[in-house]
Coordinates of C-alpha atoms in Angstrom, one line a residue:
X1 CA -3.4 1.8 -4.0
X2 CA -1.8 0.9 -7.3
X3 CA 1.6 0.7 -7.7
X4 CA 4.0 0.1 -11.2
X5 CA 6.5 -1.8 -10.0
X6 CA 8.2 -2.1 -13.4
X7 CA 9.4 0.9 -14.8
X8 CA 11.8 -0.2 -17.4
X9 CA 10.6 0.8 -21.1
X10 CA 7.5 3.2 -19.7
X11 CA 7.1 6.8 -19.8
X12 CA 7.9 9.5 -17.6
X13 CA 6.9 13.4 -17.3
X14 CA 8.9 15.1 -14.7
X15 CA 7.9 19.4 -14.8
X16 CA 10.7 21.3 -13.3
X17 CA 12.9 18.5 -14.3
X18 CA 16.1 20.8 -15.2
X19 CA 17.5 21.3 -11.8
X20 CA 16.5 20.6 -7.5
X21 CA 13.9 17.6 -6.9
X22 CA 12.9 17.5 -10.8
X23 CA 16.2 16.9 -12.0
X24 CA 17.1 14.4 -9.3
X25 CA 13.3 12.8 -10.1
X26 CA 14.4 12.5 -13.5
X27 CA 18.2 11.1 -12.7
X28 CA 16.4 8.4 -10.7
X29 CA 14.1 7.6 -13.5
X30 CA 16.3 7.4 -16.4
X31 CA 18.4 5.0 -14.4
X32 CA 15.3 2.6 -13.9
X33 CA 15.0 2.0 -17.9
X34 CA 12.1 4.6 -18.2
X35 CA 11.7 7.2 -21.4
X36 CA 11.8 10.7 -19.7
X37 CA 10.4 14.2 -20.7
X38 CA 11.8 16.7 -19.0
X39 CA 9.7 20.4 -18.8
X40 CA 11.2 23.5 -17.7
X41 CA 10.6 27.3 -18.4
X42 CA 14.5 27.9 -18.3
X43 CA 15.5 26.6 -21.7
X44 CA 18.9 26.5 -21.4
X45 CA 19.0 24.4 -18.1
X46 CA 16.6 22.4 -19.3
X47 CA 18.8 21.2 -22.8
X48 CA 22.1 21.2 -20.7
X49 CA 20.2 18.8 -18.0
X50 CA 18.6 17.3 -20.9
X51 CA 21.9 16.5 -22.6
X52 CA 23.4 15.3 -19.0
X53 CA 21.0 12.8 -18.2
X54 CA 19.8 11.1 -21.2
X55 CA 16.0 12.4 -21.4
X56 CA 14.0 14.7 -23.6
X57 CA 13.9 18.6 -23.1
X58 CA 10.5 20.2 -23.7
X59 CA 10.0 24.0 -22.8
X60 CA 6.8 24.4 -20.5
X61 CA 5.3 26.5 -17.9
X62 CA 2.9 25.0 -15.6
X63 CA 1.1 28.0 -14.6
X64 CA 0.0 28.3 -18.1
X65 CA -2.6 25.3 -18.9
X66 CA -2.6 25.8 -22.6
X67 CA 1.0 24.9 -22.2
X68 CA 0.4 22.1 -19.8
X69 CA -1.6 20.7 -22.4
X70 CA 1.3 21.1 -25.7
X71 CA 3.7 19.4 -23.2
X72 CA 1.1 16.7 -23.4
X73 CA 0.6 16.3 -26.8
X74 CA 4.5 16.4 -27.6
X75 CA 4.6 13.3 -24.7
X76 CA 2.4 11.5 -26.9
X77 CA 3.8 12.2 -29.9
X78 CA 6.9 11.3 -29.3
X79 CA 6.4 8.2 -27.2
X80 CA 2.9 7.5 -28.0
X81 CA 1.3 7.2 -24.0
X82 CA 2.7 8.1 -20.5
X83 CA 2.7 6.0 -17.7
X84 CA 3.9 8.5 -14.8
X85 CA 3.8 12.1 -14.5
X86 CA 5.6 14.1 -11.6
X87 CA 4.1 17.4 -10.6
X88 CA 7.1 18.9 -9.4
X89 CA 7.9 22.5 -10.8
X90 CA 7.6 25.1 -7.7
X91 CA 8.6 28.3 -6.5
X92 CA 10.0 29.7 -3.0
X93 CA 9.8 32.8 -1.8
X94 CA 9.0 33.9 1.4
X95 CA 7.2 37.1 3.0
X96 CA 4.5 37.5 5.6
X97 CA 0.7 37.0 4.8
X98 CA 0.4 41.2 6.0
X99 CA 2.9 41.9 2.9
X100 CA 1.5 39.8 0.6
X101 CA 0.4 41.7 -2.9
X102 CA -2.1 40.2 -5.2
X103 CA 0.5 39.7 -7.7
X104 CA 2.2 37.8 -5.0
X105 CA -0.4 35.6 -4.4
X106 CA -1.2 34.9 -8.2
X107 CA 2.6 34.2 -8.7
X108 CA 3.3 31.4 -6.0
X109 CA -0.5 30.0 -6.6
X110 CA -0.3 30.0 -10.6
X111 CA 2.8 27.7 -10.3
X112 CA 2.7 25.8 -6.7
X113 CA -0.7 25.0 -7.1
X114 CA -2.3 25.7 -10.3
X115 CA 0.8 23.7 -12.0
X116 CA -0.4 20.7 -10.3
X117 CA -4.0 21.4 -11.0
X118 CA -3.3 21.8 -14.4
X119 CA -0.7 18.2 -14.8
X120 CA -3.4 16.5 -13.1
X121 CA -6.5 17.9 -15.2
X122 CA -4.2 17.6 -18.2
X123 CA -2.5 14.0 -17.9
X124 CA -5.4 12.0 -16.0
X125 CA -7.3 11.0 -18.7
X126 CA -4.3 9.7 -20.8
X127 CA -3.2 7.8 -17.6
X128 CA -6.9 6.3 -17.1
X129 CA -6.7 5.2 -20.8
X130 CA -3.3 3.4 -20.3
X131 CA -3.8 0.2 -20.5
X132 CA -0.5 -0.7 -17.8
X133 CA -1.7 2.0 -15.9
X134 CA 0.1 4.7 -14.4
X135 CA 1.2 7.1 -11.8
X136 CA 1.3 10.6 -10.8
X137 CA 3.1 12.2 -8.2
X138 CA 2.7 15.7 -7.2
X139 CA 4.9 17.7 -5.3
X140 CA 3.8 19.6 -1.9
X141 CA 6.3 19.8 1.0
X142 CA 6.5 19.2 4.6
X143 CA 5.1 22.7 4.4
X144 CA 2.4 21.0 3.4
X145 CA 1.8 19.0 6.6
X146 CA 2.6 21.6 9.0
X147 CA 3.0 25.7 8.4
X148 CA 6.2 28.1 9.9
X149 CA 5.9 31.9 9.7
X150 CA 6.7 33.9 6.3
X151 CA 5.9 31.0 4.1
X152 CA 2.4 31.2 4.3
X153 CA 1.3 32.0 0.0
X154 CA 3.8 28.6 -0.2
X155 CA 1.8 26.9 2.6
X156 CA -1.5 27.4 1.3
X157 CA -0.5 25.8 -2.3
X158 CA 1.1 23.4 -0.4
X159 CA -1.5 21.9 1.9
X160 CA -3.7 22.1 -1.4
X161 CA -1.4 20.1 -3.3
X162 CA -1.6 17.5 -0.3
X163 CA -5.5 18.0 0.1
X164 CA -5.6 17.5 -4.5
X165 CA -3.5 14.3 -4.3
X166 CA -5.3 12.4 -0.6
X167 CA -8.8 12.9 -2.7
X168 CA -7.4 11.5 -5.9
X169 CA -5.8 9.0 -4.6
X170 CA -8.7 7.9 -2.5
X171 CA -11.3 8.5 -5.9
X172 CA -8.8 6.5 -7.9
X173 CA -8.6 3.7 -5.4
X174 CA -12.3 3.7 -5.1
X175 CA -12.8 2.7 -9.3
X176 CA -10.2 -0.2 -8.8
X177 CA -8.3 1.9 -11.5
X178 CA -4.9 0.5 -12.2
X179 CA -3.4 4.4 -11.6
X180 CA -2.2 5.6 -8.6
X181 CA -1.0 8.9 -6.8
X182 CA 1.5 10.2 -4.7
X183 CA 2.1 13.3 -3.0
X184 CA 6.3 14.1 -2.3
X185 CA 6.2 16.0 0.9
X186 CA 10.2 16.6 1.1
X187 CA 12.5 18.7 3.8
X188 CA 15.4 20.2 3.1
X189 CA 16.7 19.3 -0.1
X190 CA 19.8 20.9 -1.9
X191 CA 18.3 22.9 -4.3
X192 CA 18.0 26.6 -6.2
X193 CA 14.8 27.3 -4.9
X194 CA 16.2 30.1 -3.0
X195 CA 16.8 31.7 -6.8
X196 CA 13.2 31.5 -7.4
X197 CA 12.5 35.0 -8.3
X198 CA 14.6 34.7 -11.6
X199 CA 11.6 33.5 -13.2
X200 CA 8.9 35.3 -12.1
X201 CA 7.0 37.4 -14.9
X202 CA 7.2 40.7 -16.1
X203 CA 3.3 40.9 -15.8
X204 CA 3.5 40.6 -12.0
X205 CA 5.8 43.7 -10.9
X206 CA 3.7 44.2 -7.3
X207 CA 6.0 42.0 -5.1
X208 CA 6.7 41.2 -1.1
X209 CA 8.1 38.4 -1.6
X210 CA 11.7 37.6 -1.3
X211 CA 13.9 34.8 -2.4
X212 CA 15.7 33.7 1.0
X213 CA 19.0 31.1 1.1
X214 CA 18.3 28.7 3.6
X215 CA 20.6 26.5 2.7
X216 CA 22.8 26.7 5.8
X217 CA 25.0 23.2 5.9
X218 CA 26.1 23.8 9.6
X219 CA 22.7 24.7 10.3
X220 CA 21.6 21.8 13.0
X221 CA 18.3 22.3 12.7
X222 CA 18.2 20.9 9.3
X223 CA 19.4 17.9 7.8
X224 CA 19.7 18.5 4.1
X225 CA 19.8 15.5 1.5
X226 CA 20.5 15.4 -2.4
X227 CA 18.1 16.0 -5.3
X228 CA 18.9 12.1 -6.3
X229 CA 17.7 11.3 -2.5
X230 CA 14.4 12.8 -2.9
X231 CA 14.2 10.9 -6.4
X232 CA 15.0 7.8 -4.9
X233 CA 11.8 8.5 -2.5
X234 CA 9.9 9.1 -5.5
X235 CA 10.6 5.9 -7.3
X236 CA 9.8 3.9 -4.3
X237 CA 6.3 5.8 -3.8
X238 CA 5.7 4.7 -7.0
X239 CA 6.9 1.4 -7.1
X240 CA 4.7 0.3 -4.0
X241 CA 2.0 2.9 -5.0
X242 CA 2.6 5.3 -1.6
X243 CA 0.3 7.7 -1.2
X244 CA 2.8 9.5 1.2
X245 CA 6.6 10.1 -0.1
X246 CA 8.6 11.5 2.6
X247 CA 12.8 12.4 2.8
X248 CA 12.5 13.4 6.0
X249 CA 10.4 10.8 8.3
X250 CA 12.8 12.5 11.0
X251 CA 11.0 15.6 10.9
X252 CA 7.4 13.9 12.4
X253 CA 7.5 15.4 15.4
X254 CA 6.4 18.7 13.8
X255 CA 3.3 16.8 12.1
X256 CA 2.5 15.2 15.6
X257 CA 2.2 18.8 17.8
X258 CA 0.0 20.0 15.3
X259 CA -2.1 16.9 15.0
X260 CA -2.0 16.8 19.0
X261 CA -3.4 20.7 18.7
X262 CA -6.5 19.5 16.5
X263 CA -7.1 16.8 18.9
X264 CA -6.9 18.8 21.6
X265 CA -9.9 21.5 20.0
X266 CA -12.0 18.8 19.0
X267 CA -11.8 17.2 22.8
X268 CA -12.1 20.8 24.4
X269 CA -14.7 21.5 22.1
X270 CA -16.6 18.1 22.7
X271 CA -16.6 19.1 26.6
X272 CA -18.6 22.1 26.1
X273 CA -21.6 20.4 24.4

C-alpha cells in the first residue's frame, strides 16, 4: 500500500489534536517538518496546545459533517492541499449494552464513528486529487480487534472504524492510487479519555454511560505508553504505508483466542455438513 515517506514541507490534519493520541500525533508530526492543523471542540486546549507545539488551531466537531467539511476548506485555504489526515478525535465511556440509552448510542457513534465517516468522506477526494499523494489514518483501538465487557457502544464504533479503513485501504490499493490508509489500533495510552463526558452535548441528556479512570500505573495488567509513543507509531504507519498501527503488539494474544474461537465455529460448523 502506499506510503509518504517524506513528510517534511506537507500537510497534516490531526482531529482531536489538543490533548491524548491527537496531541502526541501532532507532536510527532510537527517534528518531521510537516504543516499541522490541529481540530478540537475544546477551544481553549486546542490554542494552548496550538501555541505549545507550533501548529494551527481550528475549532471542529467531528460528529457534525458540516463542520468536518469548514475544517476542510480552512486546510485549503491556508495551506492550499493536504497530504495526511488523522481520524483521531474519540470518546470513552463505559456502561453495559442492557443500560445503554438511545442518546447513549447517538453520542459515542456520532463522534467514534461518524467522525471518521465524515474525515474520510470529507478529505478523500482532496487526497485523490494530490498530486504527491497522501494518507489517512483513522483511529479505532485494540477494542477494535477484540471486545471486553461494558465498552461495547465504544466496541461497535470501533470494529467499524477497523472494518471503514481494511476496505479503503484495500479499494485504494486496488486503483494503484498514490494514497494510503491506516488504522491506529492503540492500548493503553496516557490520556484524558477518562474525562470524556465533559463534552458531551446538552441535546443528549438520557445517559448510562460513565466516564471510568483506568489509568492505574501499578496496574500489571496494563502497560501504559505516552501520547508521543502512539504518535511515533503513527508516523511510521505512514511512512511505510501500514495498514495496521499498533503500540501494543504485546497485547496479541487477546486477538489470537478470539481468532482461534472463529476458527474453531467455522471447523465445528464444517463437520456438521
Amino acid at each position: 500500500m502506499s506510503g509518504l515517506p517524506e513528510l517534511r514541507g506537507k500537510v497534516a490534519v490531526v482531529t482531536g489534536g489538543a490533548s491524548g493520541i491527537g496531541k502526541g500525533i501532532a507532536t510527532q508530526l510537527v517534528a518531521e517538518g510537516m504543516r499541522v492543523i490541529i481540530a478540537d471542540i475544546e477551544r481553549d486546549a486546542l490554542d494552548k496546545t496550538a501555541g505549545e507545539i507550533g501548529a494551527t488551531g481550528v475549532p471542529a466537531d467531528v460528529s457534525d459533517a458540516a463542520s468536518v467539511e469548514a475544517l476542510a476548506r480552512t486546510a485549503q485555504e491556508l495551506y492550499g492541499t493536504v497530504h495526511v489526515v488523522c481520524n483521531n478525535a474519540g470518546i470513552g465511556p463505559m456502561a453495559a449494552i442492557k443500560d445503554l440509552t438511545m442518546d447513549d448510542w447517538h453520542w459515542i457513534l456520532g463522534v467514534n464513528l461518524y467522525g471518521v465517516i465524515h474525515g474520510v468522506h470529507v478529505f478523500l477526494p482532496i487526497l485523490r486529487a494530490n498530486p504527491d499523494g497522501g494518507h489517512i489514518v483513522n483511529t479505532a483501538s485494540m477494542a477494535g480487534l477484540v471486545a471486553p465487557p461494558r465498552i461495547g457502544s465504544y466496541a461497535v464504533a470501533k470494529y467499524g472504524v477497523v472494518a471503514l479503513t481494511e476496505v479503503l485501504a484495500a479499494e485504494l490499493a486496488a486503483e494503484n492510487s498514490k494514497v494510503g490508509a491506516s488504522v491506529l489500533c492503540p492500548g493503553t495510552v496516557r490520556t484524558n479519555i477518562g474525562t470524556s463526558s465533559r463534552n458531551r452535548p446538552a441535546g443528549l441528556p438520557d445517559r448510562a454511560l460513565e466516564d471510568v479512570d483506568i489509568q492505574l500505573e501499578d496496574n500489571p495488567a496494563y502497560r501504559w505508553i505516552g501520547p508521543d509513543e502512539a504518535g511515533a507509531v503513527v508516523v511510521r504507519a505512514i511512512k511505510r504505508g501500514d495498514l495496521y498501527a499498533l503500540t501494543h503488539p504485546d497485547w496479541y494474544p487477546q486477538v489470537r483466542a478470539r481468532h482461534e474461537a472463529i476458527a474453531a465455529a467455522f471447523r465445528e460448523q464444517a463437520a456438521e455438513m
